[in-house]
Every structure is written in structure tokens, then in C-alpha cells.
mmCIF file of C-alpha atoms (C1' of nucleotides) in Angstrom:
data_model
loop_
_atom_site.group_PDB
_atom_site.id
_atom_site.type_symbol
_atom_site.label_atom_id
_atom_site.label_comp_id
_atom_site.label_asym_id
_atom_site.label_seq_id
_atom_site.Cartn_x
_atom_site.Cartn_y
_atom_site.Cartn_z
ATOM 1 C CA UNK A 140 1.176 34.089 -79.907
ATOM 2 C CA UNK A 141 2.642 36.654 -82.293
ATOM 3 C CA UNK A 142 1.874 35.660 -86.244
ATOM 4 C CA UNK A 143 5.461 35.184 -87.763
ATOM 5 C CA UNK A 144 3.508 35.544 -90.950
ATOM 6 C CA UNK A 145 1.947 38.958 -92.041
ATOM 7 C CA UNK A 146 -1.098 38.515 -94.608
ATOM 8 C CA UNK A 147 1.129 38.828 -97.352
ATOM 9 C CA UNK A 148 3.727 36.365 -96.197
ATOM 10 C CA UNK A 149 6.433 39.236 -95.247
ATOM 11 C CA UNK A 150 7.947 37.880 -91.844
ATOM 12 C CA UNK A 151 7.545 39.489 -88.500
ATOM 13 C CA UNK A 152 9.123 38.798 -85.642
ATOM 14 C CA UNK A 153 12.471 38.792 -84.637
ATOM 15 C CA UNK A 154 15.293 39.739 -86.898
ATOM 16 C CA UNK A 155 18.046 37.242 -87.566
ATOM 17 C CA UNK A 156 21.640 37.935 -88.117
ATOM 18 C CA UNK A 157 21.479 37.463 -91.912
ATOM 19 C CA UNK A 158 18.703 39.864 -92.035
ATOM 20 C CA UNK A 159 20.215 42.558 -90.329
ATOM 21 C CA UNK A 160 23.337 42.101 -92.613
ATOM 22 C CA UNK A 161 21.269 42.211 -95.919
ATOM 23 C CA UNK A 162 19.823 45.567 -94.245
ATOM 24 C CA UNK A 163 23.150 47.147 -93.439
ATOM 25 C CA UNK A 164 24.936 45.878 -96.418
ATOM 26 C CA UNK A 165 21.978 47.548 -98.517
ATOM 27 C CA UNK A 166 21.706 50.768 -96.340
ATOM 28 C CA UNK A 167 25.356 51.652 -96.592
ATOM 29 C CA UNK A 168 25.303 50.938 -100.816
ATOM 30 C CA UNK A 169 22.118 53.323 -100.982
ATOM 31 C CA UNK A 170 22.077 54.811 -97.856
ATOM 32 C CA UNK A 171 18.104 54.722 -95.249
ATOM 33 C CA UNK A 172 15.099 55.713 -97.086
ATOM 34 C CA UNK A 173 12.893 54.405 -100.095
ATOM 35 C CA UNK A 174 11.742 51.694 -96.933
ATOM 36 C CA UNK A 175 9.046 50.559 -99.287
ATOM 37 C CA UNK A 176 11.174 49.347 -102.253
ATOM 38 C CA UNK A 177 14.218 48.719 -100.227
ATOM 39 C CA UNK A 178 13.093 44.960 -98.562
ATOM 40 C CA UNK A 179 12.250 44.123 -102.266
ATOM 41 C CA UNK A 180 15.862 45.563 -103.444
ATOM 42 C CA UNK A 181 17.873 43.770 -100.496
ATOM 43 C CA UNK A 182 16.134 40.955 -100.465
ATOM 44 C CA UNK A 183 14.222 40.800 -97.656
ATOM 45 C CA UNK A 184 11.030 39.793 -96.485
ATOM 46 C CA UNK A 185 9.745 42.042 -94.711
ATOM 47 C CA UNK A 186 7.853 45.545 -94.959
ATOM 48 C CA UNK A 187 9.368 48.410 -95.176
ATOM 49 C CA UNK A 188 8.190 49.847 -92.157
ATOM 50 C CA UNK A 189 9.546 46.894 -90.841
ATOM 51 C CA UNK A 190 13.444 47.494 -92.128
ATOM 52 C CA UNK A 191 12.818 51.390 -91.379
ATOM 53 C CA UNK A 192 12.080 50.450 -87.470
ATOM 54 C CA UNK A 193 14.823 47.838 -87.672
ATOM 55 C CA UNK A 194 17.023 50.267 -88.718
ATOM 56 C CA UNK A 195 16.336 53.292 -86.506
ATOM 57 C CA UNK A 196 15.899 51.252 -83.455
ATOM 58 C CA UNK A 197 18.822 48.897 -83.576
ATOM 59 C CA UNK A 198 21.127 49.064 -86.913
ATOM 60 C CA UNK A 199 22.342 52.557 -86.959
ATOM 61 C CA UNK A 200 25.596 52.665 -86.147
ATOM 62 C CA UNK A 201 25.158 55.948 -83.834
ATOM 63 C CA UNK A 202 23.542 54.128 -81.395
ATOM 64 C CA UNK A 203 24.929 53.477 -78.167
ATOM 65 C CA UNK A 204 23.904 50.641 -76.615
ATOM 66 C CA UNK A 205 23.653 49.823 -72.839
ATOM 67 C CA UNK A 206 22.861 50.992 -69.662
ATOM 68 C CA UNK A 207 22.009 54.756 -69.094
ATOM 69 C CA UNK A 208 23.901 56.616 -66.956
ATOM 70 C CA UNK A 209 23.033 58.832 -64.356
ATOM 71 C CA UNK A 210 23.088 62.162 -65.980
ATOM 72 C CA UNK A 211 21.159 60.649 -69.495
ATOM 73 C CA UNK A 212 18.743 59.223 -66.527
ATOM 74 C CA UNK A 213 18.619 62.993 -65.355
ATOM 75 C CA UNK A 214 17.912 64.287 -68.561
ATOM 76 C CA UNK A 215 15.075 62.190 -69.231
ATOM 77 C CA UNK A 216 13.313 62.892 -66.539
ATOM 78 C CA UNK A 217 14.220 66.766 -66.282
ATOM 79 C CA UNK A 218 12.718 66.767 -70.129
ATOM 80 C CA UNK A 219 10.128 64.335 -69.690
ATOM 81 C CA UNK A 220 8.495 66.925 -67.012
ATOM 82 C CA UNK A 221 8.774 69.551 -69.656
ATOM 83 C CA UNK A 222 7.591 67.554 -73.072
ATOM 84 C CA UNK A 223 5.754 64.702 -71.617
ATOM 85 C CA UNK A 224 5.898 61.896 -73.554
ATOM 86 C CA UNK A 225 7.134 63.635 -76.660
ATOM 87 C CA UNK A 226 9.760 60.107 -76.757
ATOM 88 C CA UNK A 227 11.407 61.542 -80.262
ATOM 89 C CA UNK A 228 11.912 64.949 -79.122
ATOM 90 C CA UNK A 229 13.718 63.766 -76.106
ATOM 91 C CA UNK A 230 15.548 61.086 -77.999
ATOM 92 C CA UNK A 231 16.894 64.563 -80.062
ATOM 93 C CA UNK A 232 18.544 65.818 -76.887
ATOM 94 C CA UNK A 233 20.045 62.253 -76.120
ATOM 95 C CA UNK A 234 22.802 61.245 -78.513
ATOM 96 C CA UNK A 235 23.232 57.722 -79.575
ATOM 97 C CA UNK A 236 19.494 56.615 -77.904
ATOM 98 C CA UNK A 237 16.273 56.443 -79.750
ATOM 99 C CA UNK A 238 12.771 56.902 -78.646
ATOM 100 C CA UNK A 239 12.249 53.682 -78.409
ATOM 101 C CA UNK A 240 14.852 53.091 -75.731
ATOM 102 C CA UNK A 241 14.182 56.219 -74.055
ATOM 103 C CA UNK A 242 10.564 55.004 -74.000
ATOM 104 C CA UNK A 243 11.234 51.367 -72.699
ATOM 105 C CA UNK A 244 13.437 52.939 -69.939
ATOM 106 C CA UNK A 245 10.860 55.629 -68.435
ATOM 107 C CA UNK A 246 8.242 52.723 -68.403
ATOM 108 C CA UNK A 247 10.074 49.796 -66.921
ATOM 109 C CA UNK A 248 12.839 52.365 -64.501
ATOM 110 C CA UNK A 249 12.013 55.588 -64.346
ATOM 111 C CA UNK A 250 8.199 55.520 -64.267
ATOM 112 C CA UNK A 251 8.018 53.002 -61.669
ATOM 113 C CA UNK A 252 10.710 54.372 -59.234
ATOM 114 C CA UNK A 253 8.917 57.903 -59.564
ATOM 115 C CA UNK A 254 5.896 56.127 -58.708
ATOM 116 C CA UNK A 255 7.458 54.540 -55.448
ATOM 117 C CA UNK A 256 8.456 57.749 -54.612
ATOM 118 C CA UNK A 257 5.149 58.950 -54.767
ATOM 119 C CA UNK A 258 5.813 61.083 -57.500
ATOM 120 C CA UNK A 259 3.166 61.125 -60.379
ATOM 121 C CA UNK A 260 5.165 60.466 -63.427
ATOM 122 C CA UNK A 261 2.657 62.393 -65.858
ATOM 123 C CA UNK A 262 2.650 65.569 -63.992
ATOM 124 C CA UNK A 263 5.965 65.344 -62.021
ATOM 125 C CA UNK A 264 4.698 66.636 -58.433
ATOM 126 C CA UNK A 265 3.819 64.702 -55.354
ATOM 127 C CA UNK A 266 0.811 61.938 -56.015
ATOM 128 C CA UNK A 267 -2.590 63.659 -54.164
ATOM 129 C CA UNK A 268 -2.496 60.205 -52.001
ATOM 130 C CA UNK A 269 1.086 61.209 -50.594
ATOM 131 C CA UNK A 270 -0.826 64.267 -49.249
ATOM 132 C CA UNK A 271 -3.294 62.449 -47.213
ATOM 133 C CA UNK A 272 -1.227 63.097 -44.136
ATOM 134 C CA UNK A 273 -3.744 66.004 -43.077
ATOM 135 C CA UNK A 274 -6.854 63.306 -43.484
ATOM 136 C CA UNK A 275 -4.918 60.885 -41.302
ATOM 137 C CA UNK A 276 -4.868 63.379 -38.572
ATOM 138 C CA UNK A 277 -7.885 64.442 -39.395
ATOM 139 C CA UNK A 278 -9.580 60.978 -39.030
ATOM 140 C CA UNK A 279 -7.652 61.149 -35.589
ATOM 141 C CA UNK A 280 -10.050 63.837 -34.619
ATOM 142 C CA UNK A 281 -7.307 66.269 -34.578
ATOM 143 C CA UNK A 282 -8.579 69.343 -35.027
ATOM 144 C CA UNK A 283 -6.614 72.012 -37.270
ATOM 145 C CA UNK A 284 -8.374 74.688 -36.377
ATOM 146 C CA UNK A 285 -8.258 74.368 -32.784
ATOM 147 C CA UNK A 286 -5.129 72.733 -32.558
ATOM 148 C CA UNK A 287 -3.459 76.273 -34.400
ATOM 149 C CA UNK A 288 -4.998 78.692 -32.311
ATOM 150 C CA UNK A 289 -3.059 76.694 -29.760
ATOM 151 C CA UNK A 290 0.200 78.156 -31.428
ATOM 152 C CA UNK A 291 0.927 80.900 -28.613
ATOM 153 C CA UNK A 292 1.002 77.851 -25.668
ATOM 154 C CA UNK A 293 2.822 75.377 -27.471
ATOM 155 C CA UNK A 294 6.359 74.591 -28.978
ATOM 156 C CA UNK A 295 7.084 76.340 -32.562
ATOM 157 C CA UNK A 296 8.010 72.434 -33.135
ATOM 158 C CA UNK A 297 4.328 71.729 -32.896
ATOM 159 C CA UNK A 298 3.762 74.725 -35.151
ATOM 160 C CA UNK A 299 6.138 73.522 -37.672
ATOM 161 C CA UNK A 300 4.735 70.018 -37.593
ATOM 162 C CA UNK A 301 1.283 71.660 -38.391
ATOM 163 C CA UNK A 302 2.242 73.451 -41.437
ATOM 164 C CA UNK A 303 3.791 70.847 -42.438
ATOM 165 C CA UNK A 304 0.787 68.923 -42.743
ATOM 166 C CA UNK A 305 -1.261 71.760 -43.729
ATOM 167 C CA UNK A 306 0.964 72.817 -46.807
ATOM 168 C CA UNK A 307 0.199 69.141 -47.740
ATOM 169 C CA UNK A 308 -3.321 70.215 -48.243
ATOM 170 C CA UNK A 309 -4.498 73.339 -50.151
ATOM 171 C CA UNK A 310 -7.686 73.638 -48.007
ATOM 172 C CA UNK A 311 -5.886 73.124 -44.574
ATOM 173 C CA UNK A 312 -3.098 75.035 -45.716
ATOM 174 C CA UNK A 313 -4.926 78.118 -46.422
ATOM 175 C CA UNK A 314 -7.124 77.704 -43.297
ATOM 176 C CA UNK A 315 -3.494 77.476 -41.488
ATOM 177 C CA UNK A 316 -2.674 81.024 -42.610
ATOM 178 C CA UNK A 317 -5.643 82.253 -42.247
ATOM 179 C CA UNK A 318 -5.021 81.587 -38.561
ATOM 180 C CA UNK A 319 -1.959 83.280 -38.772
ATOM 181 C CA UNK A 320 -2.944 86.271 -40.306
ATOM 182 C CA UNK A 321 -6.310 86.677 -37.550
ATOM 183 C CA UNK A 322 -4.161 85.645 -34.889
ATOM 184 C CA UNK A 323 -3.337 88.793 -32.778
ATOM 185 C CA UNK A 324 -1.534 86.562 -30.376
ATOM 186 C CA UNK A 325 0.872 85.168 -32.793
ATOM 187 C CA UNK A 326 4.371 86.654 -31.507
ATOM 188 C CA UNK A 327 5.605 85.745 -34.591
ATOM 189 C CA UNK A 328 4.039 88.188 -36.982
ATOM 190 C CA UNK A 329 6.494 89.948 -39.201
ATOM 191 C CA UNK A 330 5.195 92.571 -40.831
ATOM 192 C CA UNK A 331 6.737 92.793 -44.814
ATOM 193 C CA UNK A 332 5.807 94.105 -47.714
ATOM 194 C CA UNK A 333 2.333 92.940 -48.904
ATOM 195 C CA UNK A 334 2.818 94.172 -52.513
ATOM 196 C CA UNK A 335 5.609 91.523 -52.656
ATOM 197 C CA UNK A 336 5.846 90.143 -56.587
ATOM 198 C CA UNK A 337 7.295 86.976 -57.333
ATOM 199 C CA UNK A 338 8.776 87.406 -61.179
ATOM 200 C CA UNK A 339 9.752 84.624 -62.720
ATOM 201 C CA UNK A 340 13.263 85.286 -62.183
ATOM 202 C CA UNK A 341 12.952 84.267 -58.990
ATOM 203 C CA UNK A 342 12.176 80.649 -60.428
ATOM 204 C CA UNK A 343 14.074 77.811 -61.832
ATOM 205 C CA UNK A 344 13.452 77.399 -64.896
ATOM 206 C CA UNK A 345 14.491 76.005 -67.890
ATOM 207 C CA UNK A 346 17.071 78.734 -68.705
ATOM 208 C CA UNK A 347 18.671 76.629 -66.234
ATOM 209 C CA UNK A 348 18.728 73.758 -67.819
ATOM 210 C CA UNK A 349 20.553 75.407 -70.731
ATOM 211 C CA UNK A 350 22.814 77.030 -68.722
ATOM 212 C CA UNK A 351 23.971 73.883 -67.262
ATOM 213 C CA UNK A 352 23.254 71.668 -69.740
ATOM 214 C CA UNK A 353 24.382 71.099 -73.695
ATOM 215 C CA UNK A 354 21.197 70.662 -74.793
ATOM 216 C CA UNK A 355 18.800 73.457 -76.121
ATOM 217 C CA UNK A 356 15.619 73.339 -75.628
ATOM 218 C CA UNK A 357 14.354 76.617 -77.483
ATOM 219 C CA UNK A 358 11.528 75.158 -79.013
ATOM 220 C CA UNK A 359 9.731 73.737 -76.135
ATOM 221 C CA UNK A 360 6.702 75.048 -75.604
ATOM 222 C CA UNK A 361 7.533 75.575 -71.734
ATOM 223 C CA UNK A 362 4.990 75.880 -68.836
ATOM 224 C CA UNK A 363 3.878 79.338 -68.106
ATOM 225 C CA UNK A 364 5.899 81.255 -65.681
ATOM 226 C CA UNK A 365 3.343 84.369 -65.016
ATOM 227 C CA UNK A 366 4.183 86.814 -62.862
ATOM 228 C CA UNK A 367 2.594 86.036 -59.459
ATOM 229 C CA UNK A 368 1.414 88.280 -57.346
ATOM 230 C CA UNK A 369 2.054 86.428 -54.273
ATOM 231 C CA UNK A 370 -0.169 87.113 -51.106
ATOM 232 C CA UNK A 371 3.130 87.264 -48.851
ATOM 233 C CA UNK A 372 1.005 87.743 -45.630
ATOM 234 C CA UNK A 373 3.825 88.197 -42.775
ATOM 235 C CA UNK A 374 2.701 85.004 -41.394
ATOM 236 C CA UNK A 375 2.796 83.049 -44.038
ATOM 237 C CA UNK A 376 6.341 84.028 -44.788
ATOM 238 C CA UNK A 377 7.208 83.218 -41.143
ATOM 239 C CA UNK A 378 5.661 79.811 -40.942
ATOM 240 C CA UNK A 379 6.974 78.859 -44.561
ATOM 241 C CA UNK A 380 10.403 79.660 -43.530
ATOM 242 C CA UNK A 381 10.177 77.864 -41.040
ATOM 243 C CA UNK A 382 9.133 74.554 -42.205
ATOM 244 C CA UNK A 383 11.111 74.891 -45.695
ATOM 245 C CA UNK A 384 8.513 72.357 -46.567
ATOM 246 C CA UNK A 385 9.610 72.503 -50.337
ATOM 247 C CA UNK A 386 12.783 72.200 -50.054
ATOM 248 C CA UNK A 387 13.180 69.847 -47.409
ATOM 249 C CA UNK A 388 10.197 67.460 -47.937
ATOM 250 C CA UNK A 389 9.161 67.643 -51.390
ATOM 251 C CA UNK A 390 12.887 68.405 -52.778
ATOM 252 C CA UNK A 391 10.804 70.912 -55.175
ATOM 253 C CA UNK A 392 13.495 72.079 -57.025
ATOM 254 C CA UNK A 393 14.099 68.782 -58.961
ATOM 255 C CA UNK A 394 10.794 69.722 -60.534
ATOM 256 C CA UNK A 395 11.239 73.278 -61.620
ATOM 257 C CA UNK A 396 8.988 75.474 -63.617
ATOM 258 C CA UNK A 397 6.275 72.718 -63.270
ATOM 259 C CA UNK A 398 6.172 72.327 -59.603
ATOM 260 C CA UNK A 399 6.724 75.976 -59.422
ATOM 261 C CA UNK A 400 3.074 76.846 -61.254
ATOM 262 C CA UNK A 401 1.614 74.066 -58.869
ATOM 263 C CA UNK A 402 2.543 75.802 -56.196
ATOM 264 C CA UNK A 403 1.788 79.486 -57.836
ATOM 265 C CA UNK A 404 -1.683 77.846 -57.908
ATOM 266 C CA UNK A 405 -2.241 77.696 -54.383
ATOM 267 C CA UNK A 406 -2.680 81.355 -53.772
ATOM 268 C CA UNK A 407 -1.050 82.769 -51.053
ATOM 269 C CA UNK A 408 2.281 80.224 -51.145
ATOM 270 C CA UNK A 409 5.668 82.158 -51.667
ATOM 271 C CA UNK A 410 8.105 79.777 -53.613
ATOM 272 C CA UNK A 411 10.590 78.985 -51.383
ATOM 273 C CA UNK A 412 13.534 79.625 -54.098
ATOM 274 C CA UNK A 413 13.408 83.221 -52.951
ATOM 275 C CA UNK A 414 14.105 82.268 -49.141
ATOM 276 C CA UNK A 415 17.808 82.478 -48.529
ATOM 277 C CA UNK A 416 19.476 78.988 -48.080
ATOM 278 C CA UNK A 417 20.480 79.438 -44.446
ATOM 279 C CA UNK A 418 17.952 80.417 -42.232
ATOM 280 C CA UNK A 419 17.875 80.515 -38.483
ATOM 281 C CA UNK A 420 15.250 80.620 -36.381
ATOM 282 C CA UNK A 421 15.111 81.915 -32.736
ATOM 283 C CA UNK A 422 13.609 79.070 -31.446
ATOM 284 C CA UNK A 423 12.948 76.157 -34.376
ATOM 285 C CA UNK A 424 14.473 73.211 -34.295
ATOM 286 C CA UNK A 425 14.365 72.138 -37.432
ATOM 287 C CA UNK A 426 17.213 71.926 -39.591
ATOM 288 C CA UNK A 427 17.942 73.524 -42.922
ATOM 289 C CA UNK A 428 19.445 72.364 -45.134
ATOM 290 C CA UNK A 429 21.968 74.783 -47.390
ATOM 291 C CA UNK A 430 20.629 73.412 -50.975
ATOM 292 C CA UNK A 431 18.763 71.193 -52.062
ATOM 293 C CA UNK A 432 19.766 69.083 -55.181
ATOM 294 C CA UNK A 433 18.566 70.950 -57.804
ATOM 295 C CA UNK A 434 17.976 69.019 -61.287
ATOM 296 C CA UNK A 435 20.224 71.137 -63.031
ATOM 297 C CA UNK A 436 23.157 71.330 -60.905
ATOM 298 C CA UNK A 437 22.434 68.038 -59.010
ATOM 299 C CA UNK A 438 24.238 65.787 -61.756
ATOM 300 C CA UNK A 439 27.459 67.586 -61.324
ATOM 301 C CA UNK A 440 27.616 67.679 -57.366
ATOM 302 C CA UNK A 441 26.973 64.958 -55.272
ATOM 303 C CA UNK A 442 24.357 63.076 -56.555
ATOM 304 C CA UNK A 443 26.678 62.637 -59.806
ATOM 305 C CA UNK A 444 29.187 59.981 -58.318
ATOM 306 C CA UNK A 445 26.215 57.557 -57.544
ATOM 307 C CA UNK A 446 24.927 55.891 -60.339
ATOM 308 C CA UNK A 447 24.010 52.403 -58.958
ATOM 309 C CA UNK A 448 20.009 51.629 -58.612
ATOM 310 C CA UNK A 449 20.119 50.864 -55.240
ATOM 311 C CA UNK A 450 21.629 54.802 -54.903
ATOM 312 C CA UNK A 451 19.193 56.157 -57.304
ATOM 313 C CA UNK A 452 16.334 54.580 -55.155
ATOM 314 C CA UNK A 453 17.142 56.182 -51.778
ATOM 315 C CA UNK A 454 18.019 59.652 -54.474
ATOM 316 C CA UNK A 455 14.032 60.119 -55.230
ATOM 317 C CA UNK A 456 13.470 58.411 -51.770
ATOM 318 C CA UNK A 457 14.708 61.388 -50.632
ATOM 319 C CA UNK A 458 12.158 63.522 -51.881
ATOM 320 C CA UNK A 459 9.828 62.860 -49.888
ATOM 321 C CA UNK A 460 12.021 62.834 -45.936
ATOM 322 C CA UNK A 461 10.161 64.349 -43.604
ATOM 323 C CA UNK A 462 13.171 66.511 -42.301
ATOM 324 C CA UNK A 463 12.083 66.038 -38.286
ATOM 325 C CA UNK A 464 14.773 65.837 -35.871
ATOM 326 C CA UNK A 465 14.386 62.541 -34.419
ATOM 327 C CA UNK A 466 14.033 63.676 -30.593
ATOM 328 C CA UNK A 467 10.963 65.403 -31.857
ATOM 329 C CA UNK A 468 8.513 64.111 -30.155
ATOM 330 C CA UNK A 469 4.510 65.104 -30.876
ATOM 331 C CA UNK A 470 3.399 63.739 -27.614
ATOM 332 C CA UNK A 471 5.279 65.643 -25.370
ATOM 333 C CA UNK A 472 3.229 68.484 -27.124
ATOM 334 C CA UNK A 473 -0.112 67.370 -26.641
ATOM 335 C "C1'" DA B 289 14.627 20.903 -60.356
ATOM 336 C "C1'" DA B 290 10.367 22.641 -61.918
ATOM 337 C "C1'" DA B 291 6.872 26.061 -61.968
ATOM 338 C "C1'" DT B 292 5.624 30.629 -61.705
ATOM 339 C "C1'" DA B 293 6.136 35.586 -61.627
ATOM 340 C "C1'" DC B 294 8.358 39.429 -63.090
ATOM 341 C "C1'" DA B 295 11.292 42.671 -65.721
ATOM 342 C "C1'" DG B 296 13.347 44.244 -69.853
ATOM 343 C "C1'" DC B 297 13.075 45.274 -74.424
ATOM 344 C "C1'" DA B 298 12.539 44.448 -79.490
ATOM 345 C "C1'" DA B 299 9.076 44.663 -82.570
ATOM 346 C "C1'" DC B 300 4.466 45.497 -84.077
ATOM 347 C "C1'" DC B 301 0.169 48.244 -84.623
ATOM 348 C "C1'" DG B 302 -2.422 51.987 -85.761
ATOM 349 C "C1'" DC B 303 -2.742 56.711 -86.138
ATOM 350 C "C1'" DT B 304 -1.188 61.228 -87.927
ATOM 351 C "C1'" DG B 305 1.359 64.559 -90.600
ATOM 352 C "C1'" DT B 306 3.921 65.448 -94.798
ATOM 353 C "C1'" DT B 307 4.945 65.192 -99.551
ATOM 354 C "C1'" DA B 308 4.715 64.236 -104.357
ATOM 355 C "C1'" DG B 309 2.126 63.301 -108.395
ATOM 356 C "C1'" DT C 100 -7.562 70.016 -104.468
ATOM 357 C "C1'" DC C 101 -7.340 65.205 -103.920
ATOM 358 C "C1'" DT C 102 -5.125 60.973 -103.047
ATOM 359 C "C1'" DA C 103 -1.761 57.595 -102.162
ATOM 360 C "C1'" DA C 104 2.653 56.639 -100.409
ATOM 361 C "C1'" DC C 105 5.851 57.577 -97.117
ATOM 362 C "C1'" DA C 106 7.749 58.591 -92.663
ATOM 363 C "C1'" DG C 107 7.380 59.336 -87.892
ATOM 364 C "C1'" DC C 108 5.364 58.773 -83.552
ATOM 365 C "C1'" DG C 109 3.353 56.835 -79.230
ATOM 366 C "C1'" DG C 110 1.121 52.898 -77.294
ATOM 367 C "C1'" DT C 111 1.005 48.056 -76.861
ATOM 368 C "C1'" DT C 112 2.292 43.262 -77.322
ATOM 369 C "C1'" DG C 113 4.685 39.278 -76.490
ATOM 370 C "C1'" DC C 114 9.207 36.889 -76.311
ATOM 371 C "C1'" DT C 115 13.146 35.995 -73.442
ATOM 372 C "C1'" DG C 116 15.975 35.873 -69.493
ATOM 373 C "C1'" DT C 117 16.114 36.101 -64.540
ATOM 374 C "C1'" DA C 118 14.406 35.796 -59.893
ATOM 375 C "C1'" DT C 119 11.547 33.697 -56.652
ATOM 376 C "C1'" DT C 120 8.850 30.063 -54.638
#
DNA sequence: AAATACAGCAACCGCTGTTAG
DNA sequence: TCTAACAGCGGTTGCTGTATT
């Protein structure tokens, strides 16, 4: 139970009507600050620190109360995965909410819907346990290795399904193109330039979010964007365009520059932002789609117009549909 | 209808950085 | 330069309303 009482005998607790209008009445005759003298001078009793957070949190009248829409929703999250939990620097770029409110919404919405999702709200990229797919097969005795130098006697479906899981996993993934690349069978091989540079202007990043959004963000200390030299292997780029495993799983864009260094990380992975948005393979299957919703353009297409929580939940749902046709059957592969 | 669990949020706590004397 | 007061911040607590059993 919550003392009412501080040491002192100032009250704590909640605020009652005739306190708040002591506050305001005082606070617009000698406008906020002095919070030390002023519960004295208003007659209050309370601390100062006290009348300060009363004020700041819930008295100013700049504040706009209620639910957050969509696009604030957006914004929070888009800046969260750029300042962390820097609550007062994101409450700068949100009119009318304070850090406070911001905070209370990432932890009791946000946070937890991310987390459902399977997306780690502290770094912003797919949990490690949502990438576990590779040990489930793998605990089905499935055997990567074997099962990809199968790739010239089975379906590209089969193929696709295989990098799928493998991208999921840094150590299969790389063992997956290593099969590629020693694979003199593999019809696919496209030979392209192996000096290929990714520069960061190939990436999302924030620019975009001042391009498309009011708010600056100049002084963040962003994320480096270095310039990757990106082991483009021809196979690689074939199997990655085919599977579009970013775009189409892991909806990669909605996490910009940060995702974007994650996957820089992984060596010999070419972003997929560089991959043109239609793509047609001779003989995949798989679908792809035209864009993705990316954060900073999402809000104002067609992710804008739904707003309710139910529509939000299937939103970051999405992230994480494994785009499979449904007549795609492993089975009739094995 | 009562008990319990859960979610939301206002308020508090403690720490840190800044400023004035 | 030191120190105390102030202000701001992020994390946590606990009250309240609502949903579920």
C-alpha cells in the first residue's frame, strides 16, 4: 500500500480536483518553474517535484489526451528503433504527448504486440526463437546439406523453401550458399559482378523518415550505414531473389537502417531493397509482392485507413507470413 | 453475484546532469 | 572548484476499472 504521507507530511498520491486548480491557478499567475517554492506559494502540500510531474504529465494545457492514432503509433515505434528508450526525445517529435504517455503506451501496446509478433522490442528485428525453424527441421533429421545438393533433381519450390529456412539461420544460411557457389550442377548460376558495393543509398534510412515525415531527427545519433562490400556471389543473388525472404517474411523494411546493419552483418546477404519490386522467375512459384509497407510511406497508403487494434494486430502479424502458395506442398517433394 | 486476473495509467522513486552561488 | 538546489529522465509501483471465471 502506497504511503499517502511522505516523511515530512507533504501528500502523495493521487491529485484531487482542488489541487490541480490551486496548481493551474498558480502556474498561469507565475507561469511553471521555481517547483520547490511554488507548493509552499500555492498552497499545496506537496513537493515540488511532485507539482512539476503533475504539471508536465497532466496539467499543461498542450496536452492531448486520448487514444493514439495510427500514424503517432507509427512514429513511436519508427523512433523508438532509432533512440531506444530515449521516452523525452520521442515525446519532442510527438506534439501534445509526454514521455510519460509515450512510455505507458510502448509498455502496455506496443511492446507487447511487437512481442507477439515475434519482434524483439529492444532491438526491433525478428526474436532469435522465431528463427528456430532450421532447428525444427533439423531435429527432424533433415539434413541441409544433403537435402541442397539435391537442388538439380528437385522443384525450385523445394529450393525456395530451403533458403527460406536457411536465411533464418546465419550458419545454415551461409552453408546454403556455399552450396550454391560449389555447385557446378546448379543451372541456375548467374554470373554478376562480384565487386558489387552496396552504398548506403541503396538503404532506407532515416532520410526517409524526414522526407516523409514532419519531424527532424538531425540530432539522432543514427545506426551506422557503412558501405558494404557485399559478397554478391551469383548464387546467392539468384536464390535471394527468389525467396524475397525480407520482404515477404520478415516485412524488413518497417525496420530500416537497423534491420539493414543486421543483415549487413551476415556477410554475404545482399539487402533486398536493391532487387527490383517485380521479379519473375522462370519457374518459381512464389509470389512477389510489388512493395512491401514500408514505415515511412506505410502510414499514408493502405495501412493508414486501419487504425482499430484488432487491424493493427494482423498489421505486425503480417510480418512474419510465410508467403507459400497454399498448394505448396513439401511432401510431394520428398 | 462474487472472486480473481489482467490491463491501463498516474504517480512515485532514484539517479543524473545542469546551474547558480 | 565545490556544493546544493533544481530539473529532467527512465524505471517501477500500485490504484482503478474491466474482463473473465
Amino acid at each position: 500500500m502506497r504511503k499517502l504521507l511522505s516523511q515530512n507530511g507533504l501528500k502523495k498520491g493521487p491529485w484531487t480536483e482542488d489541487e490541480d486548480l490551486k496548481l493551474i491557478q498558480y502556474v498561469h499567475a507565475h507561469g511553471p518553474g521555481n517547483w520547490r517554492t511554488l507548493p509552499k506559494n500555492a498552497g499545496l502540500q506537496r513537493c515540488g517535484k511532485s507539482c512539476r510531474l503533475r504539471w508536465t504529465n497532466y496539467l499543461r494545457p498542450d496536452i492531448k489526451r486520448g487514444r493514439f492514432s495510427f500514424q503517432e503509433e507509427e512514429t513511436i515505434i519508427q523512433l523508438h528503433s532509432v533512440l531506444g528508450n530515449k521516452w523525452s526525445a520521442i515525446a519532442a517529435r510527438l506534439p501534445g504527448r509526454t514521455d510519460n504517455e509515450i512510455k505507458n503506451y510502448w509498455n502496455t501496446h506496443i511492446r507487447r504486440r511487437l512481442l507477439k509478433n515475434g519482434i524483439d522490442p529492444v532491438t526491433h528485428t525478428p526474436r532469435v526463437d522465431f528463427l528456430e525453424l532450421s532447428n525444427i527441421l533439423n531435429a527432424a533429421k533433415i539434413n541441409l546439406s544433403n537435402f541442397l545438393n539435391l537442388q538439380t533433381l528437385v522443384n525450385p519450390q523445394v529450393l525456395t523453401l530451403a533458403a527460406l529456412v536457411a536465411s533464418s539461420n546465419k550458419e545454415n544460411r551461409e552453408l546454403f550458399l556455399n552450396n550454391n557457389i560449389n555447385n557446378p550442377m546448379n543451372p541456375n548460376l548467374k554470373q554478376q559482378d562480384p565487386n558489387f558495393t552496396c552504398s548506403p543509398s541503396n538503404f532506407p534510412s532515416t532520410q526517409n523518415v524526414s522526407q516523409t515525415h514532419p519531424m527532424q531527427i538531425n540530432d539522432v545519433q543514427l545506426p551506422p550505414t557503412n558501405l558494404v562490400n557485399m559478397n554478391t556471389d551469383a548464387s546467392s543473388q539468384d536464390i535471394l531473389m527468389r525467396t524475397r525472404l525480407t520482404e515477404d517474411c520478415f516485412n524488413i523494411s518497417n525496420y530500416g537502417s537497423q534491420f539493414t546493419s543486421v543483415v549487413s552483418e551476415s556477410s554475404s546477404f545482399q539487402p533486398l531493397y536493391t532487387v527490383p519490386t517485380t521479379q519473375t522467375f522462370d519457374d518459381s512459384v512464389f509470389s512477389s509482392p510489388i512493395t512491401s509497407p514500408s514505415p515511412f510511406i506505410s502510414s499514408s497508403t493502405f495501412i493508414n485507413n486501419h487504425s482499430t487494434e484488432d487491424e493493427r494486430e494482423s498489421y505486425c502479424s503480417n510480418m512474419f507470413k510465410l508467403d507459400i502458395e497454399e498448394s505448396f506442398e513439401l511432401n510431394d517433394f520428398m
